PDB file of C-alpha atoms in Angstrom:
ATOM      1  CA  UNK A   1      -5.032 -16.858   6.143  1.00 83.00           C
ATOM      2  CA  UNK A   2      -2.197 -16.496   8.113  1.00 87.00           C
ATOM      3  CA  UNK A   3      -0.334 -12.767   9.216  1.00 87.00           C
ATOM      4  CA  UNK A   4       3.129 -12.688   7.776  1.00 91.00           C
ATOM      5  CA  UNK A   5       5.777 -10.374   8.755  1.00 90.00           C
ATOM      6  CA  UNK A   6       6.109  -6.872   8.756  1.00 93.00           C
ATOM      7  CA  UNK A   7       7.815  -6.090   5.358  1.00 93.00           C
ATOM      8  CA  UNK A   8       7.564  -2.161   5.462  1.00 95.00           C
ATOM      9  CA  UNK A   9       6.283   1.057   7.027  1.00 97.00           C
ATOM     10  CA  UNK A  10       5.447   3.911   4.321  1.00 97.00           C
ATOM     11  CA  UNK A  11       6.008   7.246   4.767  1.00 98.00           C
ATOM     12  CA  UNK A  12       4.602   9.595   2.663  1.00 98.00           C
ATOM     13  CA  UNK A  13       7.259  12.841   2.336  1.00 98.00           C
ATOM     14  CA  UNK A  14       7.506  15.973  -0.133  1.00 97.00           C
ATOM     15  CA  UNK A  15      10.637  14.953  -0.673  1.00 97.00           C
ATOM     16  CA  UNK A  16      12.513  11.652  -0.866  1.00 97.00           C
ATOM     17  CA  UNK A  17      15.827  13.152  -1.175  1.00 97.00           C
ATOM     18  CA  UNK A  18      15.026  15.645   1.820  1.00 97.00           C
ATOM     19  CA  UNK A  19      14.042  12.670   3.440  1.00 97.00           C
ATOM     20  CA  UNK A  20      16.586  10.395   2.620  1.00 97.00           C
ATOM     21  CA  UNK A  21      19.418  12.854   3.565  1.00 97.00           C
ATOM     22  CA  UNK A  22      17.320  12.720   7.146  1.00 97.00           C
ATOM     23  CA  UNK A  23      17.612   8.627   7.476  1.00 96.00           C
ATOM     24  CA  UNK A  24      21.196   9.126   6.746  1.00 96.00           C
ATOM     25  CA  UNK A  25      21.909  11.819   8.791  1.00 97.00           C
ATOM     26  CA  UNK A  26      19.461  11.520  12.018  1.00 96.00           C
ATOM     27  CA  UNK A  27      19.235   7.722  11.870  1.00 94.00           C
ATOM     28  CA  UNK A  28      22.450   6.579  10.508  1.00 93.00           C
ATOM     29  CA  UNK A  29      20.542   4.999   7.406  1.00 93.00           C
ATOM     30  CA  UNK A  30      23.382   3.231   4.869  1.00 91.00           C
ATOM     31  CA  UNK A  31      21.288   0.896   2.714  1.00 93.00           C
ATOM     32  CA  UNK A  32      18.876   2.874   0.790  1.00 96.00           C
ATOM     33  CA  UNK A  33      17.729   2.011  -2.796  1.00 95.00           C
ATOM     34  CA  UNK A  34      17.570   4.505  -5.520  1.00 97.00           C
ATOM     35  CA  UNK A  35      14.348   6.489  -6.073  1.00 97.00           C
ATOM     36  CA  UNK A  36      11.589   4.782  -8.972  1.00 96.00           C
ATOM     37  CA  UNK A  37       8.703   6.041 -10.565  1.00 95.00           C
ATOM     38  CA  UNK A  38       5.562   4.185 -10.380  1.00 92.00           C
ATOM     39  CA  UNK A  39       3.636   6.051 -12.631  1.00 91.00           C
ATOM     40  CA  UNK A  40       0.424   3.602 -12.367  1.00 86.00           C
ATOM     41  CA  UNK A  41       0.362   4.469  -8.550  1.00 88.00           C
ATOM     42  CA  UNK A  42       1.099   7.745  -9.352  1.00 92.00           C
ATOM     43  CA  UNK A  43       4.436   8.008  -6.810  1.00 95.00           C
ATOM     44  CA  UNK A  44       7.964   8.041  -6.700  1.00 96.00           C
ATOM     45  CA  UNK A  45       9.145   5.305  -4.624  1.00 97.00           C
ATOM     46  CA  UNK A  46      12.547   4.058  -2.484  1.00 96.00           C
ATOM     47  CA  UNK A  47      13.481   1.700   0.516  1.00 96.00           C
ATOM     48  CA  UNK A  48      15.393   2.190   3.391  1.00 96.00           C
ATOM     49  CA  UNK A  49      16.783  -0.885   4.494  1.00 92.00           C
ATOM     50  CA  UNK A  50      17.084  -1.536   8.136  1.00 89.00           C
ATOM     51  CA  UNK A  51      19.467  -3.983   9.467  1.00 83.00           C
ATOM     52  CA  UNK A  52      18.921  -7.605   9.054  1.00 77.00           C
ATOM     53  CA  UNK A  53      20.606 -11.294   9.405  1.00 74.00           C
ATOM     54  CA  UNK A  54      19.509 -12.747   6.635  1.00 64.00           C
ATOM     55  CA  UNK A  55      19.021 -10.019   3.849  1.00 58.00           C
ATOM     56  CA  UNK A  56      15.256 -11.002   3.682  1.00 58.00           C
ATOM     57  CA  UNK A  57      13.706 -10.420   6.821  1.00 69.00           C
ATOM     58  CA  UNK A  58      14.720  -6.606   7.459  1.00 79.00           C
ATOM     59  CA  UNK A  59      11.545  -4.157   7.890  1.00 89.00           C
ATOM     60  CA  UNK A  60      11.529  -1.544   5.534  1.00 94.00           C
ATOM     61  CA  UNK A  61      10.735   2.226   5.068  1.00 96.00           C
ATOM     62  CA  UNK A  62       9.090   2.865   1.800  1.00 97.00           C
ATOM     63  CA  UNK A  63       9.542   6.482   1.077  1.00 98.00           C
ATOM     64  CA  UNK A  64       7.028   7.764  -1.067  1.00 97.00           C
ATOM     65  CA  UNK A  65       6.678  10.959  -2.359  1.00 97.00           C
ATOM     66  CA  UNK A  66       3.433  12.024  -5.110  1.00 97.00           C
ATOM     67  CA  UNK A  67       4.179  11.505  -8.636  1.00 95.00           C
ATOM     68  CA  UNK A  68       2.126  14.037 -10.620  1.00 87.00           C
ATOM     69  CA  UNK A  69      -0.939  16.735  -9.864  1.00 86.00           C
ATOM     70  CA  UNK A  70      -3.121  13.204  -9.825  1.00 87.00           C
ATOM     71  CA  UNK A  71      -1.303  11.275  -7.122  1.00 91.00           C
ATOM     72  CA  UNK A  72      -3.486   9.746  -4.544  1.00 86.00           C
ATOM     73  CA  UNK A  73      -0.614  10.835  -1.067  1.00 94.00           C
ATOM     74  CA  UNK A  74      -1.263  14.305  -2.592  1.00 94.00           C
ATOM     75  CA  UNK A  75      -4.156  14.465  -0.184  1.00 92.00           C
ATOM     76  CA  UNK A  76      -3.017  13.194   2.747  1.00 94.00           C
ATOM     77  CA  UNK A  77       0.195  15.643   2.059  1.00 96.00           C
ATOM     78  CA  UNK A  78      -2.209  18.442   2.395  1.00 95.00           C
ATOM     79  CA  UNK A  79      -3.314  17.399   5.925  1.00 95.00           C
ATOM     80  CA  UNK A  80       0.280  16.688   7.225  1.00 96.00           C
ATOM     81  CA  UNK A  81       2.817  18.867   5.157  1.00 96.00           C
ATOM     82  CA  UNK A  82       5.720  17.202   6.478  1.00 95.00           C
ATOM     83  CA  UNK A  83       4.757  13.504   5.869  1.00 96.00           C
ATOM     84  CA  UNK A  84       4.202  10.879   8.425  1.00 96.00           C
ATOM     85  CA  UNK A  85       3.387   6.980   8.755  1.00 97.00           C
ATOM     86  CA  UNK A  86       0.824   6.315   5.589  1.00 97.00           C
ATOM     87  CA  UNK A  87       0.463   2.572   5.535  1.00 97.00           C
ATOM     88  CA  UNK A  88       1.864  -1.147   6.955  1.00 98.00           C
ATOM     89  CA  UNK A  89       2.511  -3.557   4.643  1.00 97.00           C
ATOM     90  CA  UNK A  90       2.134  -6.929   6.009  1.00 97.00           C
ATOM     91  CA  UNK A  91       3.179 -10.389   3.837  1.00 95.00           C
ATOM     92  CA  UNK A  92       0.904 -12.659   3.149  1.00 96.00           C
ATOM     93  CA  UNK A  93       1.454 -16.183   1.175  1.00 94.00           C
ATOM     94  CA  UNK A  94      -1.280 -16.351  -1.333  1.00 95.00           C
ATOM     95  CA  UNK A  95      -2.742 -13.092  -2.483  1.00 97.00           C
ATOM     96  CA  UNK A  96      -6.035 -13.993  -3.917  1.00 97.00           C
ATOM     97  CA  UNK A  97      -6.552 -16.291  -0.704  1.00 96.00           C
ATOM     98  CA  UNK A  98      -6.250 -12.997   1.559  1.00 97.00           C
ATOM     99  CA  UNK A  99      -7.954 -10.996  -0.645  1.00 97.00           C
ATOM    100  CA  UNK A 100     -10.830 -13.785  -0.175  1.00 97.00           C
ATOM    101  CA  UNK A 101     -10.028 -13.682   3.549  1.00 97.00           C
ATOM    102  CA  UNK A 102     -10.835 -10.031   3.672  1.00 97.00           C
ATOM    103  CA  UNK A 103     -13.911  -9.750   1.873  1.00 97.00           C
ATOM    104  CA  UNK A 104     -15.390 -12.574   3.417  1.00 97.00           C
ATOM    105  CA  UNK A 105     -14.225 -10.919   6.916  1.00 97.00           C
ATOM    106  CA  UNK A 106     -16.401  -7.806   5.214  1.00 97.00           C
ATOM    107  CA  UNK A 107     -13.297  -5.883   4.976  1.00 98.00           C
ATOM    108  CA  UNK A 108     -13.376  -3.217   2.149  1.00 98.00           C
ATOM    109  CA  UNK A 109     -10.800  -3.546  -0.398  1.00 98.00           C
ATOM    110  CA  UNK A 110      -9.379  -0.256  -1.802  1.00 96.00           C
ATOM    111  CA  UNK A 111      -9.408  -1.110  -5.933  1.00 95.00           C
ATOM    112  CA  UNK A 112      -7.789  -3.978  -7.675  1.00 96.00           C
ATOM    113  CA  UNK A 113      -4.665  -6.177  -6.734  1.00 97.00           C
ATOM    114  CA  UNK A 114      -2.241  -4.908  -8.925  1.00 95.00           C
ATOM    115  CA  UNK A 115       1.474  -4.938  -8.702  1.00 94.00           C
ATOM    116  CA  UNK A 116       3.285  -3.175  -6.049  1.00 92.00           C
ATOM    117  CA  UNK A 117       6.947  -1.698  -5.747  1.00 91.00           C
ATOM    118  CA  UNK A 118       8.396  -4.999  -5.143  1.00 90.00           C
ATOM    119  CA  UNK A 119       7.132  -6.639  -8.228  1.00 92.00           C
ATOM    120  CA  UNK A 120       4.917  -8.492  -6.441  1.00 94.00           C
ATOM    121  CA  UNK A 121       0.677  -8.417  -6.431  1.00 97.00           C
ATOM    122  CA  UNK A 122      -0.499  -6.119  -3.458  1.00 97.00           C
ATOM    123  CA  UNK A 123      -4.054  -4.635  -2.218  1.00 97.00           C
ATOM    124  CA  UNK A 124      -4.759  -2.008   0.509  1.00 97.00           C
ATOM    125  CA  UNK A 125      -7.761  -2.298   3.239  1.00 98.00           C
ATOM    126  CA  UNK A 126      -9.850   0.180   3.864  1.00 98.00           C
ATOM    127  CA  UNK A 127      -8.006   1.966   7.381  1.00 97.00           C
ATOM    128  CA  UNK A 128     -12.139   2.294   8.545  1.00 97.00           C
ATOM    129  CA  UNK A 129     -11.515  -1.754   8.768  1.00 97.00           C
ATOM    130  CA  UNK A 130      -8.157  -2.005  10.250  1.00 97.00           C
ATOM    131  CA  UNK A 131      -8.261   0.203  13.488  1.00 96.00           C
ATOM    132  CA  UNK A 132      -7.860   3.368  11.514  1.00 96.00           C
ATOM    133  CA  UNK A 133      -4.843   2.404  10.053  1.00 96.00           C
ATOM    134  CA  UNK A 134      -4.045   1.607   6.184  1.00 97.00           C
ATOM    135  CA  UNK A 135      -3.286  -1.544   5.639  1.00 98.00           C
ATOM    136  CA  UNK A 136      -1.179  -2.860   2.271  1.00 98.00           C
ATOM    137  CA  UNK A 137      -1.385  -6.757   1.630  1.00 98.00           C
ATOM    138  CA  UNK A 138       1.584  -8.066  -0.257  1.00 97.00           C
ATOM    139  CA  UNK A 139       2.399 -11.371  -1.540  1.00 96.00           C
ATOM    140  CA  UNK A 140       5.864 -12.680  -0.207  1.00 92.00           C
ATOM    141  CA  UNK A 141       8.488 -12.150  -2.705  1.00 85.00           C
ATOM    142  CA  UNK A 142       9.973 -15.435  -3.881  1.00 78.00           C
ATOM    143  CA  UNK A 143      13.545 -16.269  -3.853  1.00 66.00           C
ATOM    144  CA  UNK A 144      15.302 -14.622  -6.083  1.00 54.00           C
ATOM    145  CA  UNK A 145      12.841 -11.572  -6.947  1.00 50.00           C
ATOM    146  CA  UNK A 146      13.806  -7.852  -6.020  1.00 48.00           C
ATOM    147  CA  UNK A 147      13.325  -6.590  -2.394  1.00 46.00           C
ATOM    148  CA  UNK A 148      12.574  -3.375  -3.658  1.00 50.00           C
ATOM    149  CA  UNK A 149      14.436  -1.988  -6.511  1.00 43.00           C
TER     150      UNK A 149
END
């Protein structure tokens, strides 16, 4: 397996549109992408776009804020009330190969790869694995998909 770039930084927040008005205001934040449910994660999802060259190699902030009593930020939420850093998400070409990668690295895999916000299959490692910090693997989107919605 090989590391691929950064694609995005989530932040977990009560409030996307709190948090949204912040990017715009404190940072200067113009590219943002409308807020999306994603029930099956159980979170409300959107992107802030950082600048970029190309319009596919920009690092993201994934806002996401919980989505229901059974939403699995609500805990971490409760131990930092006004959000913070949640998770990397790092690209990777082949998804099963990395999942592979992992395991056989004895690397716990949090559930099942399922599809992620960018339409694209994704799994997290276990942050006990990765230097205390979550980790997302995501398959690179292929030209032509959505970077984020």
């Amino acid at each position: 397996m090989k590391l691929g770039r950064l694609n995005h930084i989530g932040v977990a927040t009560p409030s996307i549109a709190d948090s949204i008005a912040h990017y715009r205001e404190a940072m200067g934040a113009s590219d943002i992408t409308e807020p999306f449910d994603l029930p099956e994660q159980g979170v409300k999802v959107c992107f802030v776009n950082t600048p970029t060259d190309s319009g596919m190699n920009g690092t993201q902030i994934e806002l996401i804020e919980p989505l229901g009593e059974g939403s699995a930020i609500r805990g971490f939420l409760e131990k930092n009330p006004l959000g913070g850093q949640h998770h990397v998400c790092f690209e990777v070409e082949d998804i099963a190969a990395a999942r592979e990668w992992f395991e056989g690295k004895g690397k716990r895999i949090l559930g099942p790869t399922r599809i992620g916000a960018h339409g694209t299959p994704i799994f997290f490692v276990h942050p006990k694995d990765m230097m205390g910090q979550l980790t997302e693997i995501m398959e690179t989107p292929r030209a032509g998909a959505a970077a984020g919605h």
